[in-house]
């Protein structure tokens, strides 16, 4: 008798209330409490985006839609679980639930397209730690990245095409497409991490799909730690573009898939303020969120990673 296969849909996690920000931040920092200044700064940003972000709702939306599609297509064959890295439902809470459901094989898909030891690897580590606590752990099939999936490239290309058409007539042909992804400590380069190569490769491939004459790439959302982080940062890069004569910019934060803090604050607030100060027009693509085309992509990624019958 065959058991259903699990699909764990994972994302970063977001605090539900402002009181949650401190424990959430402490979890991100591996158990070290943030300083009062760091905490105030983060609470301020969450307040400014409305007290919370829709990251969990969107992740749950993807999981719910994926479940509905798989139930219709392959009744009884799949079970879908949302799980978060830094907030409830924590990966450590969801893994034992999956095991209690009696599943033997589980595919893990993170809602972030590119691999880094600091990003995707962390999801695998949390899962494996939780599995190590179980008497009968399930077999975990982790998807390391999916930035090169044709449906991902087509989806972002499509979002770019739509957004470019929304610039005013006088801007047509003059818009610089600016890809960005979460910065990470610069030391990952020396460690041979594939993150930056994957980002550059996938930006170039999407630009080629669109036949863009030019595209640019920068980082965003570096954390306030003493060590150097990868740059250039988007706010500084807007200045560089302005100095080159660029006046119209389309922001493509393709390292993320949802409208969460790093998009709502870092792009829509901070980068937007810089663009306005410079007199530039900055627009952003619509994020994949829980849109049907995105669920279709995650469905493809998950099913392509289901192990063959053993
Ligand atoms: O909407 C939300 O509430 C959650 C937004 C959110 C996403 C996200 C994604 C990534 N992060 C990555 C790496 C790091 C590293 C540190 C770090 C720190 C923070 C802080 C907040 C935060 N991150 Fe995050 N990240 C999000 C939110 N992140 C808040 C803490 C304050 C701050 O710096 O703003 C540094 C940890 C340390 O201090 O030791 C490193 C990466 C991603 C993209 C991949 C993924 O989504 O998993 C990489 C969304």
Short mmCIF file of C-alpha atoms and ligand atoms in Angstrom, two decimals:
data_model
loop_
_atom_site.label_atom_id
_atom_site.label_comp_id
_atom_site.label_asym_id
_atom_site.label_seq_id
_atom_site.Cartn_x
_atom_site.Cartn_y
_atom_site.Cartn_z
CA UNK A 1 0.00 0.00 0.00
CA UNK A 2 1.53 3.33 -1.02
CA UNK A 3 1.70 6.22 1.42
CA UNK A 4 1.18 9.83 0.38
CA UNK A 5 4.30 11.89 -0.28
CA UNK A 6 4.73 15.06 1.77
CA UNK A 7 5.59 18.43 0.36
CA UNK A 8 6.95 20.90 2.87
CA UNK A 9 6.68 24.47 1.57
CA UNK A 10 9.12 26.58 3.57
CA UNK A 11 9.68 30.33 3.98
CA UNK A 12 11.46 32.75 6.29
CA UNK A 13 8.76 33.49 8.84
CA UNK A 14 7.37 36.79 10.08
CA UNK A 15 6.30 38.08 13.51
CA UNK A 16 2.53 38.25 14.04
CA UNK A 17 2.58 41.16 16.51
CA UNK A 18 5.11 43.79 17.54
CA UNK A 19 5.67 41.83 20.79
CA UNK A 20 6.87 38.92 18.67
CA UNK A 21 9.63 40.98 17.09
CA UNK A 22 12.14 40.42 19.91
CA UNK A 23 11.89 36.59 20.04
CA UNK A 24 11.76 36.50 16.24
CA UNK A 25 14.91 38.61 15.91
CA UNK A 26 16.61 36.50 18.60
CA UNK A 27 15.81 33.36 16.60
CA UNK A 28 17.24 34.91 13.40
CA UNK A 29 20.40 35.71 15.36
CA UNK A 30 20.79 32.10 16.44
CA UNK A 31 19.59 32.72 20.02
CA UNK A 32 21.53 35.92 20.73
CA UNK A 33 19.28 38.80 21.79
CA UNK A 34 19.54 41.95 19.67
CA UNK A 35 20.68 45.18 21.33
CA UNK A 36 17.88 47.61 22.34
CA UNK A 37 18.85 49.88 19.40
CA UNK A 38 18.71 47.00 16.91
CA UNK A 39 15.35 45.91 18.32
CA UNK A 40 13.87 49.43 18.20
CA UNK A 41 15.03 49.81 14.62
CA UNK A 42 13.34 46.56 13.58
CA UNK A 43 10.11 47.34 15.46
CA UNK A 44 10.10 50.72 13.71
CA UNK A 45 10.34 49.05 10.29
CA UNK A 46 7.54 46.60 11.08
CA UNK A 47 5.40 49.49 12.36
CA UNK A 48 6.01 51.39 9.14
CA UNK A 49 4.82 48.51 6.98
CA UNK A 50 1.63 48.15 9.01
CA UNK A 51 2.72 46.13 12.05
CA UNK A 52 3.23 42.86 10.21
CA UNK A 53 3.91 41.55 6.74
CA UNK A 54 1.81 39.13 4.67
CA UNK A 55 4.68 36.63 4.35
CA UNK A 56 2.99 33.82 6.29
CA UNK A 57 -0.41 34.41 4.66
CA UNK A 58 1.21 34.26 1.24
CA UNK A 59 3.20 31.12 2.06
CA UNK A 60 0.07 29.46 3.41
CA UNK A 61 -1.76 30.62 0.30
CA UNK A 62 0.81 28.87 -1.90
CA UNK A 63 0.57 25.70 0.20
CA UNK A 64 -3.26 25.71 0.19
CA UNK A 65 -3.50 26.21 -3.56
CA UNK A 66 -0.83 23.58 -4.20
CA UNK A 67 -2.73 21.11 -1.99
CA UNK A 68 -5.98 21.80 -3.83
CA UNK A 69 -4.32 21.27 -7.21
CA UNK A 70 -2.60 18.04 -6.20
CA UNK A 71 -5.77 16.69 -4.53
CA UNK A 72 -7.66 17.27 -7.76
CA UNK A 73 -4.95 15.80 -9.98
CA UNK A 74 -3.69 12.90 -7.83
CA UNK A 75 -6.31 12.21 -5.12
CA UNK A 76 -4.77 10.95 -1.88
CA UNK A 77 -1.18 10.97 -3.15
CA UNK A 78 0.21 14.16 -1.62
CA UNK A 79 0.07 16.08 1.63
CA UNK A 80 1.23 19.71 1.72
CA UNK A 81 2.61 21.49 4.82
CA UNK A 82 3.74 25.12 5.21
CA UNK A 83 6.71 25.54 7.58
CA UNK A 84 8.74 28.59 8.64
CA UNK A 85 12.40 29.07 9.43
CA UNK A 86 12.22 31.81 12.08
CA UNK A 87 8.61 31.88 13.35
CA UNK A 88 5.54 29.69 13.85
CA UNK A 89 4.79 27.24 12.44
CA UNK A 90 8.51 26.50 12.93
CA UNK A 91 10.12 23.75 10.87
CA UNK A 92 10.82 22.05 14.22
CA UNK A 93 7.05 22.00 14.96
CA UNK A 94 5.97 20.83 11.52
CA UNK A 95 8.47 17.98 11.06
CA UNK A 96 7.02 15.88 13.96
CA UNK A 97 3.48 16.51 12.65
CA UNK A 98 4.47 15.15 9.25
CA UNK A 99 6.05 12.12 10.89
CA UNK A 100 2.90 11.60 12.97
CA UNK A 101 0.93 11.52 9.72
CA UNK A 102 3.01 8.46 8.84
CA UNK A 103 4.76 9.81 5.74
CA UNK A 104 7.93 8.17 4.51
CA UNK A 105 9.08 10.58 1.79
CA UNK A 106 8.94 14.37 2.01
CA UNK A 107 10.09 16.89 -0.57
CA UNK A 108 11.27 20.22 0.88
CA UNK A 109 10.85 23.33 -1.28
CA UNK A 110 11.99 26.72 0.01
CA UNK A 111 10.25 29.77 -1.38
CA UNK A 112 13.56 31.38 -2.36
CA UNK A 113 15.08 30.57 -5.73
CA UNK A 114 18.86 30.74 -5.16
CA UNK A 115 21.10 28.63 -2.94
CA UNK A 116 23.48 29.89 -0.29
CA UNK A 117 24.92 28.30 2.81
CA UNK A 118 23.31 31.19 4.72
CA UNK A 119 19.89 30.90 3.20
CA UNK A 120 18.71 27.60 1.79
CA UNK A 121 21.19 25.47 3.72
CA UNK A 122 19.70 26.78 6.97
CA UNK A 123 16.29 25.33 6.08
CA UNK A 124 17.89 21.93 5.49
CA UNK A 125 19.78 22.13 8.78
CA UNK A 126 16.64 22.99 10.80
CA UNK A 127 14.80 20.09 9.15
CA UNK A 128 17.59 17.60 9.74
CA UNK A 129 17.90 18.64 13.40
CA UNK A 130 14.18 18.04 13.87
CA UNK A 131 14.40 14.69 12.07
CA UNK A 132 17.24 13.59 14.35
CA UNK A 133 14.80 13.81 17.32
CA UNK A 134 12.36 11.34 15.78
CA UNK A 135 12.36 7.58 16.34
CA UNK A 136 11.25 7.02 12.74
CA UNK A 137 12.45 9.95 10.63
CA UNK A 138 11.04 10.35 7.13
CA UNK A 139 13.30 10.54 4.09
CA UNK A 140 13.82 14.18 3.27
CA UNK A 141 14.36 15.23 -0.34
CA UNK A 142 15.55 18.81 -0.22
CA UNK A 143 15.40 20.98 -3.34
CA UNK A 144 18.65 22.97 -3.22
CA UNK A 145 17.59 25.66 -5.66
CA UNK A 146 15.25 26.29 -8.55
CA UNK A 147 16.48 29.60 -9.96
CA UNK A 148 17.18 27.90 -13.30
CA UNK A 149 13.68 26.45 -13.67
CA UNK A 150 12.20 27.62 -17.01
CA UNK A 151 8.89 28.48 -15.31
CA UNK A 152 10.68 30.76 -12.81
CA UNK A 153 12.51 32.59 -15.57
CA UNK A 154 9.35 32.89 -17.65
CA UNK A 155 7.37 34.18 -14.64
CA UNK A 156 9.87 36.92 -13.77
CA UNK A 157 10.27 37.83 -17.46
CA UNK A 158 6.52 38.17 -17.69
CA UNK A 159 6.35 40.40 -14.60
CA UNK A 160 9.10 42.59 -16.07
CA UNK A 161 7.30 42.88 -19.42
CA UNK A 162 4.08 43.93 -17.68
CA UNK A 163 5.82 46.49 -15.47
CA UNK A 164 7.83 48.00 -18.35
CA UNK A 165 4.59 48.62 -20.23
CA UNK A 166 3.30 50.63 -17.24
CA UNK A 167 6.01 53.29 -17.52
CA UNK A 168 4.84 56.49 -19.24
CA UNK A 169 5.28 56.80 -23.02
CA UNK A 170 8.28 59.13 -22.70
CA UNK A 171 10.12 56.47 -20.65
CA UNK A 172 9.65 53.63 -23.14
CA UNK A 173 13.03 52.24 -24.21
CA UNK A 174 14.80 54.15 -21.45
CA UNK A 175 14.05 52.02 -18.40
CA UNK A 176 16.96 50.30 -16.65
CA UNK A 177 16.01 46.88 -15.27
CA UNK A 178 17.64 46.47 -11.87
CA UNK A 179 17.72 42.98 -10.36
CA UNK A 180 18.41 42.68 -6.63
CA UNK A 181 18.81 39.98 -4.01
CA UNK A 182 19.48 39.80 -0.28
CA UNK A 183 23.05 40.72 0.56
CA UNK A 184 25.13 38.26 2.56
CA UNK A 185 28.47 38.57 4.36
CA UNK A 186 31.23 39.05 1.80
CA UNK A 187 33.16 36.09 3.19
CA UNK A 188 30.83 33.70 1.31
CA UNK A 189 32.82 34.50 -1.84
CA UNK A 190 36.05 33.16 -0.32
CA UNK A 191 34.09 30.14 0.94
CA UNK A 192 33.16 29.26 -2.65
CA UNK A 193 29.40 29.75 -2.09
CA UNK A 194 27.48 29.51 -5.40
CA UNK A 195 24.99 32.27 -4.42
CA UNK A 196 26.42 35.18 -6.41
CA UNK A 197 27.05 33.07 -9.53
CA UNK A 198 23.48 31.75 -9.43
CA UNK A 199 22.09 35.28 -9.08
CA UNK A 200 24.12 36.64 -11.97
CA UNK A 201 23.34 33.64 -14.14
CA UNK A 202 19.60 33.82 -13.54
CA UNK A 203 19.45 37.62 -14.03
CA UNK A 204 21.33 37.27 -17.32
CA UNK A 205 19.09 34.42 -18.48
CA UNK A 206 15.92 36.42 -17.73
CA UNK A 207 17.38 39.48 -19.51
CA UNK A 208 18.15 37.28 -22.54
CA UNK A 209 14.60 35.90 -22.58
CA UNK A 210 13.36 39.48 -22.80
CA UNK A 211 16.02 40.63 -25.25
CA UNK A 212 16.99 43.45 -22.89
CA UNK A 213 19.89 45.51 -24.24
CA UNK A 214 21.11 46.15 -20.69
CA UNK A 215 20.35 44.92 -17.19
CA UNK A 216 21.94 45.62 -13.83
CA UNK A 217 22.32 43.73 -10.60
CA UNK A 218 22.84 44.86 -7.01
CA UNK A 219 22.22 43.76 -3.43
CA UNK A 220 19.79 44.91 -0.75
CA UNK A 221 18.89 44.38 2.91
CA UNK A 222 22.42 43.93 4.32
CA UNK A 223 22.19 43.39 8.09
CA UNK A 224 23.83 45.80 10.55
CA UNK A 225 26.78 43.63 11.61
CA UNK A 226 30.43 44.76 11.82
CA UNK A 227 31.65 42.55 8.94
CA UNK A 228 31.50 43.62 5.28
CA UNK A 229 28.45 42.53 3.25
CA UNK A 230 28.14 42.07 -0.51
CA UNK A 231 27.43 45.25 -2.47
CA UNK A 232 26.67 47.53 -4.11
CA UNK A 233 23.59 48.25 -2.02
CA UNK A 234 20.53 49.31 -3.98
CA UNK A 235 20.33 52.78 -2.41
CA UNK A 236 23.93 53.61 -3.38
CA UNK A 237 23.47 51.98 -6.75
CA UNK A 238 20.51 54.25 -7.59
CA UNK A 239 22.88 57.19 -7.12
CA UNK A 240 25.41 55.56 -9.50
CA UNK A 241 22.70 55.01 -12.09
CA UNK A 242 21.55 58.61 -11.72
CA UNK A 243 25.12 59.80 -12.25
CA UNK A 244 25.19 57.74 -15.47
CA UNK A 245 22.10 59.63 -16.67
CA UNK A 246 19.48 56.95 -15.89
CA UNK A 247 16.07 58.40 -14.91
CA UNK A 248 13.74 55.37 -15.07
CA UNK A 249 14.38 52.20 -13.08
CA UNK A 250 12.42 48.97 -12.75
CA UNK A 251 13.22 47.12 -9.54
CA UNK A 252 13.23 43.31 -9.81
CA UNK A 253 13.86 41.84 -6.33
CA UNK A 254 14.09 38.32 -7.78
CA UNK A 255 15.93 36.86 -4.79
CA UNK A 256 12.54 36.97 -3.06
CA UNK A 257 9.11 35.86 -4.11
CA UNK A 258 6.73 37.64 -1.74
CA UNK A 259 5.79 41.11 -0.56
CA UNK A 260 7.49 40.94 2.83
CA UNK A 261 9.59 43.32 4.89
CA UNK A 262 12.62 43.22 2.59
CA UNK A 263 10.42 44.33 -0.30
CA UNK A 264 7.91 46.60 1.46
CA UNK A 265 10.58 48.43 3.46
CA UNK A 266 13.91 48.13 1.65
CA UNK A 267 12.54 48.63 -1.87
CA UNK A 268 9.16 50.33 -1.56
CA UNK A 269 10.21 52.67 1.24
CA UNK A 270 13.99 53.21 1.39
CA UNK A 271 14.93 52.79 -2.28
CA UNK A 272 11.77 54.67 -3.29
CA UNK A 273 12.72 57.60 -1.03
CA UNK A 274 16.19 57.73 -2.62
CA UNK A 275 14.71 57.65 -6.13
CA UNK A 276 12.34 60.48 -5.26
CA UNK A 277 15.16 62.52 -3.77
CA UNK A 278 17.06 62.09 -7.05
CA UNK A 279 14.00 62.80 -9.18
CA UNK A 280 14.06 59.29 -10.71
CA UNK A 281 11.01 57.16 -11.46
CA UNK A 282 11.31 53.80 -9.66
CA UNK A 283 8.75 51.06 -10.13
CA UNK A 284 8.82 47.46 -8.98
CA UNK A 285 7.55 44.25 -10.53
CA UNK A 286 4.60 42.58 -8.89
CA UNK A 287 5.99 39.80 -6.69
CA UNK A 288 4.95 36.20 -7.42
CA UNK A 289 3.18 36.08 -3.98
CA UNK A 290 0.54 33.33 -4.07
CA UNK A 291 -0.43 33.95 -7.70
CA UNK A 292 -1.54 30.93 -9.78
CA UNK A 293 1.53 31.06 -12.08
CA UNK A 294 3.77 30.87 -9.04
CA UNK A 295 1.89 27.94 -7.54
CA UNK A 296 2.22 26.23 -10.93
CA UNK A 297 6.00 26.72 -10.74
CA UNK A 298 6.22 25.36 -7.18
CA UNK A 299 4.05 22.40 -8.22
CA UNK A 300 6.49 21.63 -11.05
CA UNK A 301 9.55 22.02 -8.79
CA UNK A 302 8.02 19.76 -6.11
CA UNK A 303 6.84 17.02 -8.47
CA UNK A 304 10.16 16.96 -10.34
CA UNK A 305 11.83 16.18 -7.01
CA UNK A 306 9.55 13.37 -5.86
CA UNK A 307 11.74 10.27 -5.77
CA UNK A 308 10.93 7.44 -8.16
CA UNK A 309 9.11 4.48 -6.56
CA UNK A 310 11.55 2.39 -4.52
O1 LIG B 1 8.45 39.87 6.11
C1 LIG B 1 9.06 39.43 7.08
O2 LIG B 1 8.66 39.64 8.23
C2 LIG B 1 10.34 38.62 6.92
C3 LIG B 1 11.24 39.31 5.96
C4 LIG B 1 12.60 38.64 5.74
C5 LIG B 1 12.92 37.83 4.68
C6 LIG B 1 14.32 37.53 4.80
C7 LIG B 1 15.01 36.77 3.91
C8 LIG B 1 16.33 36.47 3.94
N1 LIG B 1 17.20 36.80 4.95
C9 LIG B 1 18.44 36.34 4.65
C10 LIG B 1 19.58 36.46 5.41
C11 LIG B 1 19.68 37.16 6.58
C12 LIG B 1 20.89 37.29 7.35
C13 LIG B 1 20.60 38.09 8.45
C14 LIG B 1 19.22 38.44 8.33
C15 LIG B 1 18.52 39.25 9.22
C16 LIG B 1 17.19 39.58 9.11
C17 LIG B 1 16.47 40.44 10.03
C18 LIG B 1 15.14 40.52 9.58
C19 LIG B 1 15.05 39.71 8.41
N2 LIG B 1 16.29 39.14 8.16
FE1 LIG B 1 16.72 37.87 6.64
N3 LIG B 1 14.82 38.12 5.93
C20 LIG B 1 13.80 38.80 6.51
C21 LIG B 1 13.89 39.53 7.69
N4 LIG B 1 18.68 37.86 7.21
C22 LIG B 1 14.00 41.29 10.19
C23 LIG B 1 17.09 41.09 11.27
C24 LIG B 1 17.22 42.57 11.21
C25 LIG B 1 17.75 43.09 9.91
O3 LIG B 1 18.94 42.91 9.67
O4 LIG B 1 16.94 43.63 9.15
C26 LIG B 1 21.57 38.52 9.56
C27 LIG B 1 21.45 37.67 10.78
C28 LIG B 1 22.35 38.19 11.89
O5 LIG B 1 22.20 39.37 12.28
O6 LIG B 1 23.18 37.41 12.37
C29 LIG B 1 22.23 36.64 7.02
C30 LIG B 1 18.38 35.70 3.33
C31 LIG B 1 17.08 35.78 2.89
C32 LIG B 1 16.50 35.28 1.54
C33 LIG B 1 16.28 33.82 1.54
C34 LIG B 1 15.04 33.41 2.29
O7 LIG B 1 13.95 33.98 2.06
O8 LIG B 1 15.16 32.51 3.11
C35 LIG B 1 19.55 35.07 2.59
C36 LIG B 1 12.01 37.35 3.60
#
